[in-house]
Amino acid sequence: WTEQQLTTSFPISGFRRARPLINNAGKTEVMGFEAEMQLKANDYWNFSASYGYADGEFKIFEDETQEKLTGEASVAGNKTPRAPRHTFNFNSSFDYPINDEMEFFLRGDLNYRSSRFVQVHNLAIIGATTKVNVQTGLDWQDLRFTFFVRNLFNNDTPADVTRFFDASDFRMERAFLITLPRTREWGARVEYNF
């Protein structure tokens, strides 16, 4: 893959702001595969799972910031940023009729992403994250009553991290912009279909 576009930023002198800049990587190689399976265990239970593997590596790419950090501009051999090598999803659903007009349901899913590098320099890492979501409720004629919990175990790994600048410092030192994760959420909802 040639000319992969990557965003970076540079400070605007005297304005305490940064401007985005797009760099084109000379050559990037990505090797990977995906697999998916579904299983209907019986009339009530369904399962599905998927796995993805992607190993991205720069083959030709010189970066000005890399040169400032290490004295060498080439990032050849480094992994592509913000892309997990492994992803895995698992889902289970249980649907059980209570009577002719009402059905009970229970669903759960697990989502996993392995750690990933923040930037092309491969010096900072966003940790692996595993999130579990569950929901249960009743379907009754045109109504659905649902109770849900998202991020059941309250995983607090950042959703994303970007190399940026500290605008609170007049020197505009390099810093990280961190997107905080959504913490555990729970609630209930009622839906009406017509």
mmCIF file of C-alpha atoms in Angstrom:
data_model
loop_
_atom_site.group_PDB
_atom_site.id
_atom_site.type_symbol
_atom_site.label_atom_id
_atom_site.label_comp_id
_atom_site.label_asym_id
_atom_site.label_seq_id
_atom_site.Cartn_x
_atom_site.Cartn_y
_atom_site.Cartn_z
ATOM 1 C CA TRP A 1 0.000 0.000 0.000
ATOM 2 C CA THR A 2 1.586 3.283 -1.034
ATOM 3 C CA GLU A 3 0.947 6.877 0.007
ATOM 4 C CA GLN A 4 -0.904 6.008 3.229
ATOM 5 C CA GLN A 5 -2.078 9.313 4.698
ATOM 6 C CA LEU A 6 -1.268 10.056 8.321
ATOM 7 C CA THR A 7 -2.235 13.153 10.289
ATOM 8 C CA THR A 8 0.219 14.996 12.493
ATOM 9 C CA SER A 9 0.223 18.498 13.967
ATOM 10 C CA PHE A 10 2.615 21.396 14.342
ATOM 11 C CA PRO A 11 2.341 24.449 16.631
ATOM 12 C CA ILE A 12 1.542 27.877 15.189
ATOM 13 C CA SER A 13 4.123 30.171 16.724
ATOM 14 C CA GLY A 14 2.704 32.836 19.038
ATOM 15 C CA PHE A 15 -0.911 31.632 18.802
ATOM 16 C CA ARG A 16 -1.000 28.671 21.239
ATOM 17 C CA ARG A 17 -2.702 26.591 18.575
ATOM 18 C CA ALA A 18 -1.678 23.681 16.420
ATOM 19 C CA ARG A 19 -2.328 23.089 12.762
ATOM 20 C CA PRO A 20 -2.930 19.676 11.248
ATOM 21 C CA LEU A 21 -0.677 18.366 8.531
ATOM 22 C CA ILE A 22 -1.089 15.246 6.430
ATOM 23 C CA ASN A 23 1.991 13.149 5.649
ATOM 24 C CA ASN A 24 2.097 10.451 3.020
ATOM 25 C CA ALA A 25 3.933 7.315 4.085
ATOM 26 C CA GLY A 26 6.048 5.923 1.252
ATOM 27 C CA LYS A 27 5.015 2.293 1.652
ATOM 28 C CA THR A 28 3.049 0.314 4.217
ATOM 29 C CA GLU A 29 2.458 -3.428 4.312
ATOM 30 C CA VAL A 30 -0.575 -4.951 6.036
ATOM 31 C CA MET A 31 -0.998 -8.694 6.447
ATOM 32 C CA GLY A 32 -4.088 -10.145 8.072
ATOM 33 C CA PHE A 33 -7.271 -12.155 7.978
ATOM 34 C CA GLU A 34 -10.748 -12.309 9.488
ATOM 35 C CA ALA A 35 -12.850 -15.268 10.576
ATOM 36 C CA GLU A 36 -16.448 -15.459 11.710
ATOM 37 C CA MET A 37 -18.719 -18.214 12.961
ATOM 38 C CA GLN A 38 -22.348 -18.513 13.945
ATOM 39 C CA LEU A 39 -24.025 -21.296 15.862
ATOM 40 C CA LYS A 40 -27.695 -21.900 16.515
ATOM 41 C CA ALA A 41 -27.407 -24.274 19.475
ATOM 42 C CA ASN A 42 -31.154 -24.871 19.699
ATOM 43 C CA ASP A 43 -34.432 -22.989 19.244
ATOM 44 C CA TYR A 44 -33.488 -20.562 22.030
ATOM 45 C CA TRP A 45 -29.692 -20.088 22.010
ATOM 46 C CA ASN A 46 -27.623 -18.360 19.316
ATOM 47 C CA PHE A 47 -23.897 -17.698 19.400
ATOM 48 C CA SER A 48 -21.575 -15.774 17.122
ATOM 49 C CA ALA A 49 -17.891 -14.954 17.233
ATOM 50 C CA SER A 50 -15.423 -13.145 15.030
ATOM 51 C CA TYR A 51 -11.667 -12.677 15.079
ATOM 52 C CA GLY A 52 -9.516 -10.275 13.107
ATOM 53 C CA TYR A 53 -5.750 -10.132 12.747
ATOM 54 C CA ALA A 54 -4.000 -7.191 11.072
ATOM 55 C CA ASP A 55 -0.257 -6.623 11.189
ATOM 56 C CA GLY A 56 0.580 -3.272 9.619
ATOM 57 C CA GLU A 57 4.193 -2.167 9.228
ATOM 58 C CA PHE A 58 5.862 0.814 7.589
ATOM 59 C CA LYS A 59 8.305 -0.259 4.883
ATOM 60 C CA ILE A 60 9.308 3.218 3.667
ATOM 61 C CA PHE A 61 8.480 6.377 5.634
ATOM 62 C CA GLU A 62 10.525 9.253 6.967
ATOM 63 C CA ASP A 63 9.074 11.499 9.655
ATOM 64 C CA GLU A 64 10.446 14.827 10.871
ATOM 65 C CA THR A 65 9.300 14.265 14.452
ATOM 66 C CA GLN A 66 10.931 10.820 14.494
ATOM 67 C CA GLU A 67 14.211 12.481 13.549
ATOM 68 C CA LYS A 68 13.859 14.990 16.415
ATOM 69 C CA LEU A 69 13.094 12.195 18.873
ATOM 70 C CA THR A 70 15.700 9.641 17.837
ATOM 71 C CA GLY A 71 18.133 11.307 15.415
ATOM 72 C CA GLU A 72 16.921 8.981 12.628
ATOM 73 C CA ALA A 73 14.008 10.017 10.364
ATOM 74 C CA SER A 74 13.059 6.516 9.173
ATOM 75 C CA VAL A 75 10.205 4.709 10.871
ATOM 76 C CA ALA A 76 10.582 1.674 8.593
ATOM 77 C CA GLY A 77 9.871 -1.435 10.636
ATOM 78 C CA ASN A 78 7.520 0.375 13.022
ATOM 79 C CA LYS A 79 3.896 -0.720 13.350
ATOM 80 C CA THR A 80 1.098 1.433 11.988
ATOM 81 C CA PRO A 81 -0.490 3.566 14.714
ATOM 82 C CA ARG A 82 -3.903 3.231 16.351
ATOM 83 C CA ALA A 83 -4.583 -0.160 14.787
ATOM 84 C CA PRO A 84 -4.878 -3.201 17.065
ATOM 85 C CA ARG A 85 -3.226 -6.375 15.862
ATOM 86 C CA HIS A 86 -6.015 -8.555 17.326
ATOM 87 C CA THR A 87 -9.766 -7.973 17.584
ATOM 88 C CA PHE A 88 -12.275 -10.462 18.938
ATOM 89 C CA ASN A 89 -16.047 -10.303 19.393
ATOM 90 C CA PHE A 90 -18.359 -12.837 20.989
ATOM 91 C CA ASN A 91 -22.142 -12.639 21.203
ATOM 92 C CA SER A 92 -24.725 -14.865 22.832
ATOM 93 C CA SER A 93 -28.485 -14.466 22.755
ATOM 94 C CA PHE A 94 -31.230 -16.388 24.468
ATOM 95 C CA ASP A 95 -34.866 -15.900 23.389
ATOM 96 C CA TYR A 96 -37.596 -17.833 25.180
ATOM 97 C CA PRO A 97 -41.358 -17.580 24.588
ATOM 98 C CA ILE A 98 -43.315 -17.128 27.812
ATOM 99 C CA ASN A 99 -46.673 -17.388 26.057
ATOM 100 C CA ASP A 100 -48.172 -16.631 22.628
ATOM 101 C CA GLU A 101 -47.758 -12.865 23.076
ATOM 102 C CA MET A 102 -44.665 -12.492 25.247
ATOM 103 C CA GLU A 103 -41.017 -13.452 24.875
ATOM 104 C CA PHE A 104 -38.085 -13.142 27.288
ATOM 105 C CA PHE A 105 -34.658 -12.243 25.891
ATOM 106 C CA LEU A 106 -31.122 -12.111 27.267
ATOM 107 C CA ARG A 107 -28.121 -10.943 25.255
ATOM 108 C CA GLY A 108 -24.464 -10.520 26.029
ATOM 109 C CA ASP A 109 -21.469 -9.494 24.026
ATOM 110 C CA LEU A 110 -17.751 -9.260 24.623
ATOM 111 C CA ASN A 111 -15.497 -6.990 22.545
ATOM 112 C CA TYR A 112 -11.703 -7.157 22.713
ATOM 113 C CA ARG A 113 -9.036 -5.002 21.055
ATOM 114 C CA SER A 114 -5.338 -5.618 21.655
ATOM 115 C CA SER A 115 -2.961 -2.800 22.508
ATOM 116 C CA ARG A 116 -1.993 -0.371 19.770
ATOM 117 C CA PHE A 117 0.631 2.292 19.237
ATOM 118 C CA VAL A 118 -0.393 5.928 19.563
ATOM 119 C CA GLN A 119 1.809 7.351 16.809
ATOM 120 C CA VAL A 120 4.235 6.267 14.088
ATOM 121 C CA HIS A 121 7.162 6.474 16.527
ATOM 122 C CA ASN A 122 5.877 3.416 18.476
ATOM 123 C CA LEU A 123 6.935 4.999 21.779
ATOM 124 C CA ALA A 124 3.507 5.163 23.480
ATOM 125 C CA ILE A 125 0.820 2.487 23.682
ATOM 126 C CA ILE A 126 -2.935 2.450 24.246
ATOM 127 C CA GLY A 127 -3.539 -0.663 26.342
ATOM 128 C CA ALA A 128 -5.702 -3.597 25.369
ATOM 129 C CA THR A 129 -9.374 -3.256 26.163
ATOM 130 C CA THR A 130 -12.145 -5.750 26.853
ATOM 131 C CA LYS A 131 -15.733 -4.592 27.219
ATOM 132 C CA VAL A 132 -18.789 -6.641 28.143
ATOM 133 C CA ASN A 133 -22.358 -5.506 27.516
ATOM 134 C CA VAL A 134 -25.572 -7.227 28.608
ATOM 135 C CA GLN A 135 -29.252 -6.619 28.103
ATOM 136 C CA THR A 136 -32.388 -8.428 29.110
ATOM 137 C CA GLY A 137 -36.089 -7.816 28.852
ATOM 138 C CA LEU A 138 -39.442 -8.717 27.419
ATOM 139 C CA ASP A 139 -41.086 -8.443 24.020
ATOM 140 C CA TRP A 140 -44.843 -8.115 24.387
ATOM 141 C CA GLN A 141 -46.900 -7.535 21.257
ATOM 142 C CA ASP A 142 -45.608 -4.193 19.874
ATOM 143 C CA LEU A 143 -43.707 -3.251 23.043
ATOM 144 C CA ARG A 144 -40.165 -4.047 24.096
ATOM 145 C CA PHE A 145 -38.968 -3.514 27.684
ATOM 146 C CA THR A 146 -35.181 -3.608 28.039
ATOM 147 C CA PHE A 147 -32.760 -3.317 30.945
ATOM 148 C CA PHE A 148 -29.129 -2.903 29.867
ATOM 149 C CA VAL A 149 -25.615 -2.501 31.221
ATOM 150 C CA ARG A 150 -22.838 -1.285 28.937
ATOM 151 C CA ASN A 151 -19.195 -1.747 29.926
ATOM 152 C CA LEU A 152 -20.274 -4.084 32.716
ATOM 153 C CA PHE A 153 -16.824 -4.343 34.331
ATOM 154 C CA ASN A 154 -16.137 -0.590 33.960
ATOM 155 C CA ASN A 155 -13.042 -0.907 31.757
ATOM 156 C CA ASP A 156 -11.248 2.455 31.908
ATOM 157 C CA THR A 157 -8.737 2.085 29.066
ATOM 158 C CA PRO A 158 -8.710 5.294 26.974
ATOM 159 C CA ALA A 159 -10.866 5.112 23.873
ATOM 160 C CA ASP A 160 -8.100 6.823 21.906
ATOM 161 C CA VAL A 161 -4.864 8.758 22.406
ATOM 162 C CA THR A 162 -3.381 11.268 19.978
ATOM 163 C CA ARG A 163 -0.021 12.994 20.064
ATOM 164 C CA PHE A 164 -0.726 16.730 20.285
ATOM 165 C CA PHE A 165 0.411 19.926 22.033
ATOM 166 C CA ASP A 166 -0.236 21.373 25.481
ATOM 167 C CA ALA A 167 -1.957 24.678 24.658
ATOM 168 C CA SER A 168 -1.996 25.666 28.348
ATOM 169 C CA ASP A 169 1.809 26.087 28.156
ATOM 170 C CA PHE A 170 3.074 29.036 26.082
ATOM 171 C CA ARG A 171 5.950 26.867 24.842
ATOM 172 C CA MET A 172 3.434 24.463 23.247
ATOM 173 C CA GLU A 173 5.276 21.363 24.513
ATOM 174 C CA ARG A 174 4.301 18.018 23.024
ATOM 175 C CA ALA A 175 1.585 16.221 24.961
ATOM 176 C CA PHE A 176 -1.108 13.608 24.500
ATOM 177 C CA LEU A 177 -4.775 14.242 23.842
ATOM 178 C CA ILE A 178 -6.700 11.437 25.549
ATOM 179 C CA THR A 179 -10.264 10.486 24.691
ATOM 180 C CA LEU A 180 -11.742 9.111 27.893
ATOM 181 C CA PRO A 181 -13.781 5.919 27.680
ATOM 182 C CA ARG A 182 -17.467 5.702 28.380
ATOM 183 C CA THR A 183 -17.679 4.294 31.868
ATOM 184 C CA ARG A 184 -20.285 1.765 32.989
ATOM 185 C CA GLU A 185 -23.768 2.772 31.888
ATOM 186 C CA TRP A 186 -26.997 1.131 32.895
ATOM 187 C CA GLY A 187 -30.567 1.926 32.202
ATOM 188 C CA ALA A 188 -33.909 0.844 30.904
ATOM 189 C CA ARG A 189 -35.858 1.673 27.808
ATOM 190 C CA VAL A 190 -39.291 1.048 26.376
ATOM 191 C CA GLU A 191 -39.803 0.774 22.627
ATOM 192 C CA TYR A 192 -43.042 0.730 20.709
ATOM 193 C CA ASN A 193 -43.187 -0.557 17.135
ATOM 194 C CA PHE A 194 -45.997 0.500 14.861
#
